[in-house]
Amino acid sequence: MTRYKLILEYDGTDLIGWQQNHQGPSVQSLLQDAIKSFCGADADVVAAGRTDAGVHATAMVAHVDIDGGYGPDTVMRALNFYLVGRPVVVLDCAVVPDDFHARFSCRGRHYRYVVLNRRAPAVLNKNRVWWVPRELDVDAMERAAEKLIGAHDFTSFRASQCQAKSPMKTLDVARVTRRGDEIIFEFSAQSFLHHMVRNMVGTLVEIGLGKPFDIDEIFAARARSAAGPTAPASGLYFIGADYATADA
Amino acid sequence: MTRYKLILEYDGTDLIGWQQNHQGPSVQSLLQDAIKSFCGADADVVAAGRTDAGVHATAMVAHVDIDGGYGPDTVMRALNFYLVGRPVVVLDCAVVPDDFHARFSCRGRHYRYVVLNRRAPAVLNKNRVWWVPRELDVDAMERAAEKLIGAHDFTSFRASQCQAKSPMKTLDVARVTRRGDEIIFEFSAQSFLHHMVRNMVGTLVEIGLGKPFDIDEIFAARARSAAGPTAPASGLYFIGADYATADA
């Protein structure tokens, strides 16, 4: 068995998310089908982050074990051949040590969230952004985002179905910048709770619209109802995962 | 009658181009249908550039005459209401003098062309780029692009079905830059011949791949066969049109 690290781009619009189940095509099931077509084996592809339905990735990291001693270029070409026309593509493939684990070895995860802030709805970036037609106060959002940084109990930003044992997380980056009609949110942490990014964005957008949310009070409340709504999946991108140099 | 100037975004993927005919939905027909739904009138929408099937716009300029004295905000909202779910949206609307003409008053047209230059095909930007998997020499393309600038006989870059009286055009901007995996081509001129941008990009990409094309020789040949192939429509965007301040 050889372990391969894969870098993946995907359009989550028509997918049920990362995780395979019987409800429809997932990133994992499309990849596992491609591997089965390539070498006939039932593989288990493991990702750094199990994104939800509608969420995209520009650089999801995953690993998979395949028999046969194929070179990484062969694996990449073969998977992309069987993925033609599907919303998933392999950007890079490398052989990694057997103890590399896309999920458990991951030291940092990076997300981007894109809001389209203009009066007219999205056409060219349909399903790629969250359209917010009312004017947003980027400075107020940026000030609030700074308060999210650090080690906190993120219970107020956690989905009710979140399975993590602890609500304590350390957010390393929380940044809000305007680029033309788009407002870009960037978040980095070793790991995130379920819906944490979308709940932070939903809250920051309420603040940008002038709602009197206070991040310190939201943290203190430790209740999902204290924060803003969950931002739609369409604006969210998994954009990278970090590993120790020896692993990757 | 009031004349309105419209700024339009559209996704050309499933459209037959700007121009209305009986072959399928066009930007013009979708807009004219929306105007008919709004005020019951048969309007004639005129654009700065009549883009081909598959070509996109981030800021096409058009004009249309509508009866009833509606404010420009009302027109914009109404058209976008009737365009919901369609690949065309009105980004801005303004009242302009009766002698403003989106096509004949236009003093400058701006196009962008996007090549995705990486081994893996496009997923997130499917139908938004031209995928060129082989490595491109951006410096060589940039040097060749500089030779396109100025007043030339562009016969070698002109589609056989082009209806312009003269093949003489003056190219003001021709720029090639790499931005990550993407190579961005920018072109500006008062006007262009049919397929001129796509034929210039097709030729520059051949040069980027190492083919021995010489721009001076291509101009001198005055034959379409002397230049490279026509780049696909999917990578092309109409990104702006200029007018005298008094008009716009």
CSV table of C-alpha atoms in Angstrom, one decimal:
chain,number,residue,atom,x,y,z
A,1,MET,CA,0.0,0.0,0.0
A,2,THR,CA,1.2,3.5,-0.8
A,3,ARG,CA,-0.3,6.6,0.9
A,4,TYR,CA,-1.0,9.5,-1.3
A,5,LYS,CA,-1.7,13.1,-0.3
A,6,LEU,CA,-4.2,14.8,-2.7
A,7,ILE,CA,-4.9,18.5,-3.1
A,8,LEU,CA,-8.5,18.9,-4.4
A,9,GLU,CA,-10.6,21.6,-5.9
A,10,TYR,CA,-14.3,21.2,-5.9
A,11,ASP,CA,-17.6,23.0,-6.6
A,12,GLY,CA,-19.9,22.0,-3.8
A,13,THR,CA,-23.1,23.4,-5.4
A,14,ASP,CA,-24.5,20.0,-6.5
A,15,LEU,CA,-22.8,17.9,-3.8
A,16,ILE,CA,-24.1,16.7,-0.4
A,17,GLY,CA,-20.8,17.7,1.1
A,18,TRP,CA,-17.6,15.8,1.7
A,19,GLN,CA,-19.0,12.8,3.5
A,20,GLN,CA,-20.3,9.8,1.6
A,21,ASN,CA,-23.9,8.7,2.3
A,22,HIS,CA,-26.8,7.4,0.2
A,23,GLN,CA,-28.4,10.9,-0.2
A,24,GLY,CA,-26.5,11.9,-3.3
A,25,PRO,CA,-23.0,12.5,-4.7
A,26,SER,CA,-20.4,13.7,-2.3
A,27,VAL,CA,-16.7,14.7,-2.8
A,28,GLN,CA,-15.7,11.5,-1.0
A,29,SER,CA,-18.0,9.2,-3.1
A,30,LEU,CA,-16.9,10.8,-6.4
A,31,LEU,CA,-13.2,10.3,-5.5
A,32,GLN,CA,-13.8,6.8,-4.3
A,33,ASP,CA,-15.7,5.9,-7.5
A,34,ALA,CA,-12.8,7.3,-9.5
A,35,ILE,CA,-10.3,5.2,-7.5
A,36,LYS,CA,-12.5,2.1,-8.0
A,37,SER,CA,-12.6,2.8,-11.8
A,38,PHE,CA,-8.8,3.3,-11.9
A,39,CYS,CA,-7.6,0.3,-9.9
A,40,GLY,CA,-10.7,-1.7,-8.9
A,41,ALA,CA,-10.2,-1.2,-5.1
A,42,ASP,CA,-12.5,0.2,-2.5
A,43,ALA,CA,-10.5,3.0,-1.0
A,44,ASP,CA,-11.3,5.2,2.0
A,45,VAL,CA,-10.4,8.9,1.2
A,46,VAL,CA,-9.9,11.0,4.4
A,47,ALA,CA,-10.0,14.8,4.3
A,48,ALA,CA,-8.6,17.6,6.4
A,49,GLY,CA,-12.1,19.0,6.7
A,50,ARG,CA,-15.5,17.5,6.1
A,51,THR,CA,-17.3,20.3,4.4
A,52,ASP,CA,-21.1,20.6,4.2
A,53,ALA,CA,-23.3,20.6,1.2
A,54,GLY,CA,-22.7,23.6,-1.1
A,55,VAL,CA,-19.3,24.5,0.4
A,56,HIS,CA,-16.4,24.7,-2.1
A,57,ALA,CA,-12.7,24.0,-1.9
A,58,THR,CA,-9.8,25.5,-3.7
A,59,ALA,CA,-7.2,23.3,-1.9
A,60,MET,CA,-8.8,20.6,0.3
A,61,VAL,CA,-6.1,18.1,1.5
A,62,ALA,CA,-7.0,14.4,1.6
A,63,HIS,CA,-5.1,11.1,1.9
A,64,VAL,CA,-5.8,7.7,0.5
A,65,ASP,CA,-4.0,4.3,0.4
A,66,ILE,CA,-3.7,2.6,-3.0
A,67,ASP,CA,-2.1,-0.7,-3.9
A,68,GLY,CA,0.1,-1.2,-6.9
A,69,GLY,CA,3.0,1.2,-6.4
A,70,TYR,CA,1.8,3.8,-8.9
A,71,GLY,CA,3.7,7.1,-9.2
A,72,PRO,CA,1.8,10.1,-7.9
A,73,ASP,CA,1.6,11.6,-11.5
A,74,THR,CA,-0.1,8.4,-12.7
A,75,VAL,CA,-2.6,8.6,-9.8
A,76,MET,CA,-3.4,12.3,-10.5
A,77,ARG,CA,-3.9,11.7,-14.2
A,78,ALA,CA,-6.0,8.6,-13.7
A,79,LEU,CA,-8.3,10.2,-11.1
A,80,ASN,CA,-8.8,13.3,-13.2
A,81,PHE,CA,-9.6,11.1,-16.2
A,82,TYR,CA,-12.3,9.4,-14.3
A,83,LEU,CA,-13.5,12.7,-12.8
A,84,VAL,CA,-14.0,14.4,-16.2
A,85,GLY,CA,-17.3,16.3,-16.1
A,86,ARG,CA,-17.6,15.9,-12.3
A,87,PRO,CA,-17.3,18.9,-9.9
A,88,VAL,CA,-14.1,17.6,-8.3
A,89,VAL,CA,-10.5,17.7,-9.6
A,90,VAL,CA,-7.1,16.6,-8.2
A,91,LEU,CA,-4.7,19.6,-8.3
A,92,ASP,CA,-1.7,17.8,-6.9
A,93,CYS,CA,-0.7,14.3,-5.7
A,94,ALA,CA,2.3,13.2,-3.7
A,95,VAL,CA,3.5,10.1,-1.9
A,96,VAL,CA,3.6,10.6,1.9
A,97,PRO,CA,4.7,8.5,4.9
A,98,ASP,CA,2.2,5.9,6.2
A,99,ASP,CA,1.7,7.9,9.3
A,100,PHE,CA,0.5,11.1,7.4
A,101,HIS,CA,-3.1,11.6,8.2
A,102,ALA,CA,-5.0,14.4,6.4
A,103,ARG,CA,-7.3,15.0,9.4
A,104,PHE,CA,-5.2,14.1,12.5
A,105,SER,CA,-1.8,15.4,11.3
A,106,CYS,CA,-3.4,18.8,10.3
A,107,ARG,CA,-2.0,21.7,12.2
A,108,GLY,CA,-3.9,24.5,10.5
A,109,ARG,CA,-7.0,24.9,8.4
A,110,HIS,CA,-7.8,28.0,6.3
A,111,TYR,CA,-11.2,29.1,5.1
A,112,ARG,CA,-12.4,32.0,2.9
A,113,TYR,CA,-15.9,33.4,2.8
A,114,VAL,CA,-17.0,35.7,0.0
A,115,VAL,CA,-20.0,38.1,0.3
A,116,LEU,CA,-21.1,39.9,-2.9
A,117,ASN,CA,-22.2,43.3,-1.6
A,118,ARG,CA,-24.0,45.2,-4.4
A,119,ARG,CA,-27.6,45.9,-5.3
A,120,ALA,CA,-27.7,43.5,-8.2
A,121,PRO,CA,-27.7,39.7,-7.6
A,122,ALA,CA,-24.8,37.5,-8.6
A,123,VAL,CA,-24.7,36.1,-12.2
A,124,LEU,CA,-21.1,35.3,-13.0
A,125,ASN,CA,-20.5,34.2,-9.4
A,126,LYS,CA,-23.9,32.5,-8.8
A,127,ASN,CA,-23.5,29.7,-6.2
A,128,ARG,CA,-20.0,31.1,-5.4
A,129,VAL,CA,-20.9,33.9,-3.0
A,130,TRP,CA,-23.5,35.1,-0.5
A,131,TRP,CA,-25.4,38.1,-2.0
A,132,VAL,CA,-26.0,40.8,0.5
A,133,PRO,CA,-27.6,43.8,-1.3
A,134,ARG,CA,-27.6,46.3,1.7
A,135,GLU,CA,-24.4,48.3,2.3
A,136,LEU,CA,-22.0,46.8,4.8
A,137,ASP,CA,-19.8,48.6,7.3
A,138,VAL,CA,-16.5,46.8,6.6
A,139,ASP,CA,-14.6,48.7,9.4
A,140,ALA,CA,-17.2,47.6,12.0
A,141,MET,CA,-17.0,44.0,10.8
A,142,GLU,CA,-13.1,44.2,10.9
A,143,ARG,CA,-13.2,45.5,14.5
A,144,ALA,CA,-15.6,42.7,15.5
A,145,ALA,CA,-13.5,40.1,13.7
A,146,GLU,CA,-10.4,41.0,15.7
A,147,LYS,CA,-12.3,40.2,18.9
A,148,LEU,CA,-12.9,36.7,17.6
A,149,ILE,CA,-9.1,36.0,17.5
A,150,GLY,CA,-7.6,34.0,20.3
A,151,ALA,CA,-8.7,31.1,22.6
A,152,HIS,CA,-12.4,31.2,23.3
A,153,ASP,CA,-15.4,29.0,24.2
A,154,PHE,CA,-17.1,29.1,20.8
A,155,THR,CA,-20.4,27.6,22.0
A,156,SER,CA,-22.4,30.5,20.6
A,157,PHE,CA,-21.0,29.9,17.1
A,158,ARG,CA,-21.4,26.1,17.2
A,159,ALA,CA,-24.1,24.1,15.3
A,160,SER,CA,-26.5,22.2,17.6
A,161,GLN,CA,-25.5,19.0,15.8
A,162,CYS,CA,-21.7,19.6,16.4
A,163,GLN,CA,-20.0,16.5,17.7
A,164,ALA,CA,-16.8,18.0,19.0
A,165,LYS,CA,-16.1,17.2,22.7
A,166,SER,CA,-15.0,20.7,23.6
A,167,PRO,CA,-16.3,24.1,22.4
A,168,MET,CA,-12.8,25.6,23.1
A,169,LYS,CA,-11.0,26.7,19.9
A,170,THR,CA,-8.2,29.1,19.1
A,171,LEU,CA,-8.7,31.3,16.2
A,172,ASP,CA,-5.4,32.5,14.7
A,173,VAL,CA,-6.7,34.7,11.8
A,174,ALA,CA,-10.0,36.5,11.4
A,175,ARG,CA,-9.8,39.2,8.6
A,176,VAL,CA,-12.4,41.2,6.7
A,177,THR,CA,-11.4,43.1,3.5
A,178,ARG,CA,-13.3,44.7,0.7
A,179,ARG,CA,-12.2,44.0,-2.9
A,180,GLY,CA,-14.5,45.9,-5.2
A,181,ASP,CA,-18.0,44.6,-4.9
A,182,GLU,CA,-16.8,41.6,-2.8
A,183,ILE,CA,-16.1,41.4,0.9
A,184,ILE,CA,-13.6,38.7,1.7
A,185,PHE,CA,-13.5,37.0,5.2
A,186,GLU,CA,-10.5,34.9,6.1
A,187,PHE,CA,-10.3,32.5,9.0
A,188,SER,CA,-7.5,30.2,10.2
A,189,ALA,CA,-7.3,27.9,13.2
A,190,GLN,CA,-6.0,24.4,13.9
A,191,SER,CA,-9.6,23.2,13.9
A,192,PHE,CA,-13.1,24.6,13.8
A,193,LEU,CA,-16.5,23.6,15.3
A,194,HIS,CA,-19.3,22.6,13.0
A,195,HIS,CA,-20.7,25.7,11.1
A,196,MET,CA,-18.3,27.9,13.1
A,197,VAL,CA,-17.1,29.9,10.1
A,198,ARG,CA,-20.6,30.4,8.7
A,199,ASN,CA,-21.9,31.4,12.1
A,200,MET,CA,-19.1,33.9,12.6
A,201,VAL,CA,-19.8,35.3,9.1
A,202,GLY,CA,-23.5,35.5,9.7
A,203,THR,CA,-22.8,37.4,12.9
A,204,LEU,CA,-20.3,39.7,11.3
A,205,VAL,CA,-22.7,40.6,8.5
A,206,GLU,CA,-25.4,41.5,11.1
A,207,ILE,CA,-22.8,43.8,12.7
A,208,GLY,CA,-21.9,45.2,9.2
A,209,LEU,CA,-25.7,46.0,8.8
A,210,GLY,CA,-25.6,48.0,12.0
A,211,LYS,CA,-27.1,45.4,14.5
A,212,PRO,CA,-25.9,45.9,18.0
A,213,PHE,CA,-24.1,42.6,18.4
A,214,ASP,CA,-21.1,42.6,20.8
A,215,ILE,CA,-18.6,39.7,20.3
A,216,ASP,CA,-17.6,39.6,24.1
A,217,GLU,CA,-21.3,39.3,25.1
A,218,ILE,CA,-21.9,36.6,22.5
A,219,PHE,CA,-18.9,34.6,23.8
A,220,ALA,CA,-20.1,35.1,27.4
A,221,ALA,CA,-23.7,34.0,26.6
A,222,ARG,CA,-22.5,30.5,25.5
A,223,ALA,CA,-25.7,30.1,23.6
A,224,ARG,CA,-26.2,29.7,19.8
A,225,SER,CA,-29.2,32.1,20.0
A,226,ALA,CA,-26.9,34.9,21.2
A,227,ALA,CA,-25.1,35.1,17.8
A,228,GLY,CA,-26.3,35.9,14.3
A,229,PRO,CA,-27.7,33.4,11.7
A,230,THR,CA,-25.7,30.9,9.8
A,231,ALA,CA,-24.4,32.3,6.5
A,232,PRO,CA,-25.2,30.3,3.4
A,233,ALA,CA,-22.9,27.5,2.3
A,234,SER,CA,-22.4,29.0,-1.2
A,235,GLY,CA,-19.9,31.7,-0.1
A,236,LEU,CA,-17.6,29.3,1.8
A,237,TYR,CA,-14.3,27.9,0.5
A,238,PHE,CA,-11.8,25.5,2.2
A,239,ILE,CA,-8.6,27.1,0.9
A,240,GLY,CA,-5.7,25.2,2.6
A,241,ALA,CA,-4.4,22.9,5.4
A,242,ASP,CA,-1.0,22.9,7.0
A,243,TYR,CA,1.1,20.0,8.1
A,244,ALA,CA,4.6,19.5,9.7
A,245,THR,CA,7.2,19.7,6.9
A,246,ALA,CA,8.3,16.1,7.6
A,247,ASP,CA,4.7,14.9,6.9
A,248,ALA,CA,3.9,16.8,3.8
B,1,MET,CA,-39.4,58.5,-24.3
B,2,THR,CA,-36.5,58.4,-21.8
B,3,ARG,CA,-33.2,56.9,-22.8
B,4,TYR,CA,-31.5,54.8,-20.2
B,5,LYS,CA,-27.9,53.6,-20.0
B,6,LEU,CA,-27.6,50.1,-18.6
B,7,ILE,CA,-24.5,48.4,-17.1
B,8,LEU,CA,-24.9,44.7,-17.5
B,9,GLU,CA,-23.2,41.5,-16.1
B,10,TYR,CA,-23.9,38.3,-17.9
B,11,ASP,CA,-22.8,34.7,-18.1
B,12,GLY,CA,-22.6,33.9,-21.8
B,13,THR,CA,-22.3,30.1,-21.3
B,14,ASP,CA,-25.9,29.2,-22.3
B,15,LEU,CA,-26.6,32.2,-24.5
B,16,ILE,CA,-26.3,32.5,-28.3
B,17,GLY,CA,-24.5,35.8,-27.7
B,18,TRP,CA,-25.7,39.4,-27.6
B,19,GLN,CA,-27.8,39.5,-30.7
B,20,GLN,CA,-31.4,38.4,-30.8
B,21,ASN,CA,-32.3,35.7,-33.3
B,22,HIS,CA,-34.5,32.6,-33.4
B,23,GLN,CA,-31.8,30.2,-32.4
B,24,GLY,CA,-32.0,30.5,-28.6
B,25,PRO,CA,-31.8,33.0,-25.7
B,26,SER,CA,-29.5,36.0,-26.2
B,27,VAL,CA,-28.6,38.8,-23.9
B,28,GLN,CA,-30.6,41.2,-26.0
B,29,SER,CA,-33.7,38.9,-26.1
B,30,LEU,CA,-33.7,38.3,-22.3
B,31,LEU,CA,-33.4,42.1,-21.7
B,32,GLN,CA,-36.1,42.9,-24.3
B,33,ASP,CA,-38.4,40.2,-22.7
B,34,ALA,CA,-37.9,41.7,-19.3
B,35,ILE,CA,-38.7,45.2,-20.6
B,36,LYS,CA,-41.8,43.8,-22.3
B,37,SER,CA,-42.9,42.2,-19.0
B,38,PHE,CA,-42.2,45.4,-17.1
B,39,CYS,CA,-44.0,48.0,-19.3
B,40,GLY,CA,-45.5,46.1,-22.2
B,41,ALA,CA,-43.4,47.7,-24.9
B,42,ASP,CA,-41.2,46.2,-27.6
B,43,ALA,CA,-37.9,47.9,-26.9
B,44,ASP,CA,-34.7,47.7,-28.9
B,45,VAL,CA,-31.6,47.4,-26.6
B,46,VAL,CA,-28.4,48.5,-28.2
B,47,ALA,CA,-25.0,47.4,-26.8
B,48,ALA,CA,-21.4,48.8,-27.0
B,49,GLY,CA,-20.3,45.4,-28.2
B,50,ARG,CA,-22.2,42.4,-29.7
B,51,THR,CA,-20.5,39.6,-28.0
B,52,ASP,CA,-20.5,36.0,-29.4
B,53,ALA,CA,-22.0,32.9,-27.8
B,54,GLY,CA,-20.2,31.9,-24.6
B,55,VAL,CA,-18.6,35.3,-24.1
B,56,HIS,CA,-19.2,36.9,-20.7
B,57,ALA,CA,-19.5,40.5,-19.5
B,58,THR,CA,-18.7,42.1,-16.2
B,59,ALA,CA,-19.8,45.6,-17.4
B,60,MET,CA,-21.4,45.7,-20.8
B,61,VAL,CA,-22.9,49.1,-21.6
B,62,ALA,CA,-26.2,49.3,-23.4
B,63,HIS,CA,-29.0,51.8,-24.0
B,64,VAL,CA,-32.7,51.6,-24.4
B,65,ASP,CA,-35.7,53.9,-24.8
B,66,ILE,CA,-38.6,53.4,-22.5
B,67,ASP,CA,-41.9,55.4,-22.2
B,68,GLY,CA,-43.4,56.3,-18.9
B,69,GLY,CA,-40.9,58.6,-17.3
B,70,TYR,CA,-39.7,55.9,-14.8
B,71,GLY,CA,-36.8,56.8,-12.5
B,72,PRO,CA,-33.6,54.8,-13.3
B,73,ASP,CA,-33.8,52.9,-9.9
B,74,THR,CA,-37.3,51.7,-10.8
B,75,VAL,CA,-36.1,50.5,-14.2
B,76,MET,CA,-33.1,48.6,-12.7
B,77,ARG,CA,-35.2,47.0,-10.0
B,78,ALA,CA,-38.0,46.0,-12.4
B,79,LEU,CA,-35.6,44.5,-15.0
B,80,ASN,CA,-33.7,42.6,-12.3
B,81,PHE,CA,-37.1,41.3,-11.0
B,82,TYR,CA,-38.0,39.9,-14.4
B,83,LEU,CA,-34.5,38.6,-15.0
B,84,VAL,CA,-34.4,36.5,-11.7
B,85,GLY,CA,-32.9,33.1,-12.6
B,86,ARG,CA,-31.6,34.3,-15.9
B,87,PRO,CA,-27.9,34.7,-16.6
B,88,VAL,CA,-28.2,38.5,-17.1
B,89,VAL,CA,-28.4,41.2,-14.5
B,90,VAL,CA,-28.5,45.1,-14.5
B,91,LEU,CA,-25.7,46.4,-12.3
B,92,ASP,CA,-26.5,50.1,-12.9
B,93,CYS,CA,-29.0,52.3,-14.7
B,94,ALA,CA,-28.9,56.0,-15.5
B,95,VAL,CA,-30.9,58.5,-17.6
B,96,VAL,CA,-28.8,59.8,-20.5
B,97,PRO,CA,-29.4,62.4,-23.2
B,98,ASP,CA,-31.3,61.2,-26.3
B,99,ASP,CA,-28.2,61.4,-28.4
B,100,PHE,CA,-26.2,59.0,-26.2
B,101,HIS,CA,-25.6,55.8,-28.2
B,102,ALA,CA,-24.0,52.8,-26.5
B,103,ARG,CA,-22.4,51.7,-29.8
B,104,PHE,CA,-21.8,54.9,-31.8
B,105,SER,CA,-20.8,57.1,-28.9
B,106,CYS,CA,-18.4,54.6,-27.5
B,107,ARG,CA,-14.8,55.8,-27.3
B,108,GLY,CA,-13.1,52.8,-25.8
B,109,ARG,CA,-13.8,49.1,-25.3
B,110,HIS,CA,-12.1,46.9,-22.7
B,111,TYR,CA,-11.8,43.1,-22.8
B,112,ARG,CA,-10.2,40.6,-20.5
B,113,TYR,CA,-9.3,37.1,-21.4
B,114,VAL,CA,-8.5,34.4,-18.7
B,115,VAL,CA,-6.4,31.3,-19.3
B,116,LEU,CA,-6.2,28.7,-16.6
B,117,ASN,CA,-2.7,27.4,-16.9
B,118,ARG,CA,-2.3,24.3,-14.7
B,119,ARG,CA,-2.3,20.6,-15.1
B,120,ALA,CA,-5.8,20.0,-13.7
B,121,PRO,CA,-8.9,21.2,-15.6
B,122,ALA,CA,-11.2,23.9,-14.3
B,123,VAL,CA,-13.9,23.0,-11.8
B,124,LEU,CA,-14.7,26.2,-9.9
B,125,ASN,CA,-14.1,28.3,-13.0
B,126,LYS,CA,-15.6,25.9,-15.5
B,127,ASN,CA,-17.0,27.9,-18.5
B,128,ARG,CA,-15.2,30.9,-17.2
B,129,VAL,CA,-11.6,30.3,-18.5
B,130,TRP,CA,-9.7,28.6,-21.3
B,131,TRP,CA,-7.8,25.7,-19.8
B,132,VAL,CA,-4.3,25.4,-21.2
B,133,PRO,CA,-2.5,22.5,-19.3
B,134,ARG,CA,1.0,23.0,-20.8
B,135,GLU,CA,3.3,25.6,-19.3
B,136,LEU,CA,3.2,29.0,-20.9
B,137,ASP,CA,6.1,31.5,-21.3
B,138,VAL,CA,4.4,34.7,-20.0
B,139,ASP,CA,7.4,36.8,-20.8
B,140,ALA,CA,7.4,35.7,-24.4
B,141,MET,CA,3.6,36.4,-24.6
B,142,GLU,CA,4.0,39.8,-23.0
B,143,ARG,CA,6.8,40.8,-25.5
B,144,ALA,CA,4.6,39.7,-28.4
B,145,ALA,CA,1.6,41.5,-27.0
B,146,GLU,CA,3.5,44.8,-27.0
B,147,LYS,CA,4.0,44.4,-30.7
B,148,LEU,CA,0.2,44.3,-31.2
B,149,ILE,CA,-0.2,47.8,-29.7
B,150,GLY,CA,-0.7,50.7,-32.1
B,151,ALA,CA,-2.4,51.2,-35.4
B,152,HIS,CA,-2.2,48.1,-37.7
B,153,ASP,CA,-4.0,46.3,-40.4
B,154,PHE,CA,-5.5,43.5,-38.3
B,155,THR,CA,-6.6,41.3,-41.3
B,156,SER,CA,-4.7,38.3,-39.9
B,157,PHE,CA,-6.7,38.5,-36.7
B,158,ARG,CA,-10.1,39.0,-38.3
B,159,ALA,CA,-12.8,36.4,-38.6
B,160,SER,CA,-13.8,35.6,-42.2
B,161,GLN,CA,-17.4,36.7,-41.5
B,162,CYS,CA,-16.3,40.1,-40.1
B,163,GLN,CA,-18.4,42.9,-41.6
B,164,ALA,CA,-16.2,45.9,-40.7
B,165,LYS,CA,-15.4,48.0,-43.7
B,166,SER,CA,-11.7,48.5,-42.8
B,167,PRO,CA,-9.3,46.1,-41.1
B,168,MET,CA,-7.4,49.1,-39.7
B,169,LYS,CA,-7.6,49.3,-35.9
B,170,THR,CA,-5.6,51.0,-33.2
B,171,LEU,CA,-4.9,48.8,-30.1
B,172,ASP,CA,-4.3,51.0,-27.0
B,173,VAL,CA,-3.6,48.3,-24.4
B,174,ALA,CA,-2.3,44.7,-24.8
B,175,ARG,CA,-1.1,43.3,-21.5
B,176,VAL,CA,-0.3,39.7,-20.2
B,177,THR,CA,0.1,39.0,-16.5
B,178,ARG,CA,0.2,35.9,-14.4
B,179,ARG,CA,-1.9,35.8,-11.3
B,180,GLY,CA,-1.4,32.4,-9.6
B,181,ASP,CA,-2.7,29.7,-11.9
B,182,GLU,CA,-4.3,32.2,-14.2
B,183,ILE,CA,-2.9,34.2,-17.0
B,184,ILE,CA,-4.8,37.5,-17.6
B,185,PHE,CA,-4.9,39.2,-21.0
B,186,GLU,CA,-6.2,42.7,-21.2
B,187,PHE,CA,-7.0,44.6,-24.4
B,188,SER,CA,-8.4,48.1,-25.0
B,189,ALA,CA,-9.2,49.9,-28.3
B,190,GLN,CA,-11.9,52.2,-29.6
B,191,SER,CA,-13.2,49.2,-31.5
B,192,PHE,CA,-12.3,45.7,-32.4
B,193,LEU,CA,-12.8,43.4,-35.5
B,194,HIS,CA,-14.9,40.3,-35.2
B,195,HIS,CA,-13.0,37.6,-33.1
B,196,MET,CA,-10.0,39.9,-32.9
B,197,VAL,CA,-9.4,39.4,-29.2
B,198,ARG,CA,-9.8,35.7,-29.4
B,199,ASN,CA,-7.5,35.5,-32.4
B,200,MET,CA,-4.9,37.6,-30.7
B,201,VAL,CA,-5.1,35.4,-27.5
B,202,GLY,CA,-5.0,32.2,-29.6
B,203,THR,CA,-1.8,33.5,-31.3
B,204,LEU,CA,-0.2,34.7,-28.0
B,205,VAL,CA,-0.8,31.3,-26.4
B,206,GLU,CA,0.9,29.6,-29.4
B,207,ILE,CA,3.8,31.9,-28.7
B,208,GLY,CA,3.7,31.0,-25.0
B,209,LEU,CA,3.9,27.4,-26.0
B,210,GLY,CA,7.1,28.1,-28.0
B,211,LYS,CA,5.7,28.2,-31.5
B,212,PRO,CA,7.8,30.5,-33.8
B,213,PHE,CA,5.1,33.1,-34.5
B,214,ASP,CA,6.3,36.6,-35.3
B,215,ILE,CA,3.8,39.4,-34.8
B,216,ASP,CA,5.3,41.6,-37.5
B,217,GLU,CA,5.2,38.8,-40.0
B,218,ILE,CA,1.6,38.0,-39.1
B,219,PHE,CA,0.6,41.6,-39.7
B,220,ALA,CA,2.5,41.7,-43.0
B,221,ALA,CA,0.9,38.5,-44.2
B,222,ARG,CA,-2.6,40.0,-44.0
B,223,ALA,CA,-4.1,36.5,-44.0
B,224,ARG,CA,-6.0,34.8,-41.2
B,225,SER,CA,-4.0,31.6,-41.8
B,226,ALA,CA,-0.8,33.4,-40.8
B,227,ALA,CA,-2.0,33.8,-37.2
B,228,GLY,CA,-2.9,31.2,-34.5
B,229,PRO,CA,-6.2,29.6,-33.8
B,230,THR,CA,-9.3,31.4,-32.3
B,231,ALA,CA,-9.2,31.0,-28.5
B,232,PRO,CA,-12.5,29.6,-27.0
B,233,ALA,CA,-15.3,32.0,-26.1
B,234,SER,CA,-15.4,30.8,-22.4
B,235,GLY,CA,-12.3,32.8,-21.4
B,236,LEU,CA,-13.5,36.2,-22.8
B,237,TYR,CA,-15.1,39.0,-20.8
B,238,PHE,CA,-16.3,42.4,-22.0
B,239,ILE,CA,-15.3,44.5,-18.9
B,240,GLY,CA,-16.1,48.1,-19.8
B,241,ALA,CA,-16.8,50.9,-22.3
B,242,ASP,CA,-15.8,54.5,-22.2
B,243,TYR,CA,-17.9,57.6,-23.3
B,244,ALA,CA,-17.4,61.3,-23.2
B,245,THR,CA,-18.2,62.7,-19.8
B,246,ALA,CA,-21.1,64.8,-21.2
B,247,ASP,CA,-22.8,61.6,-22.6
B,248,ALA,CA,-22.5,59.3,-19.6
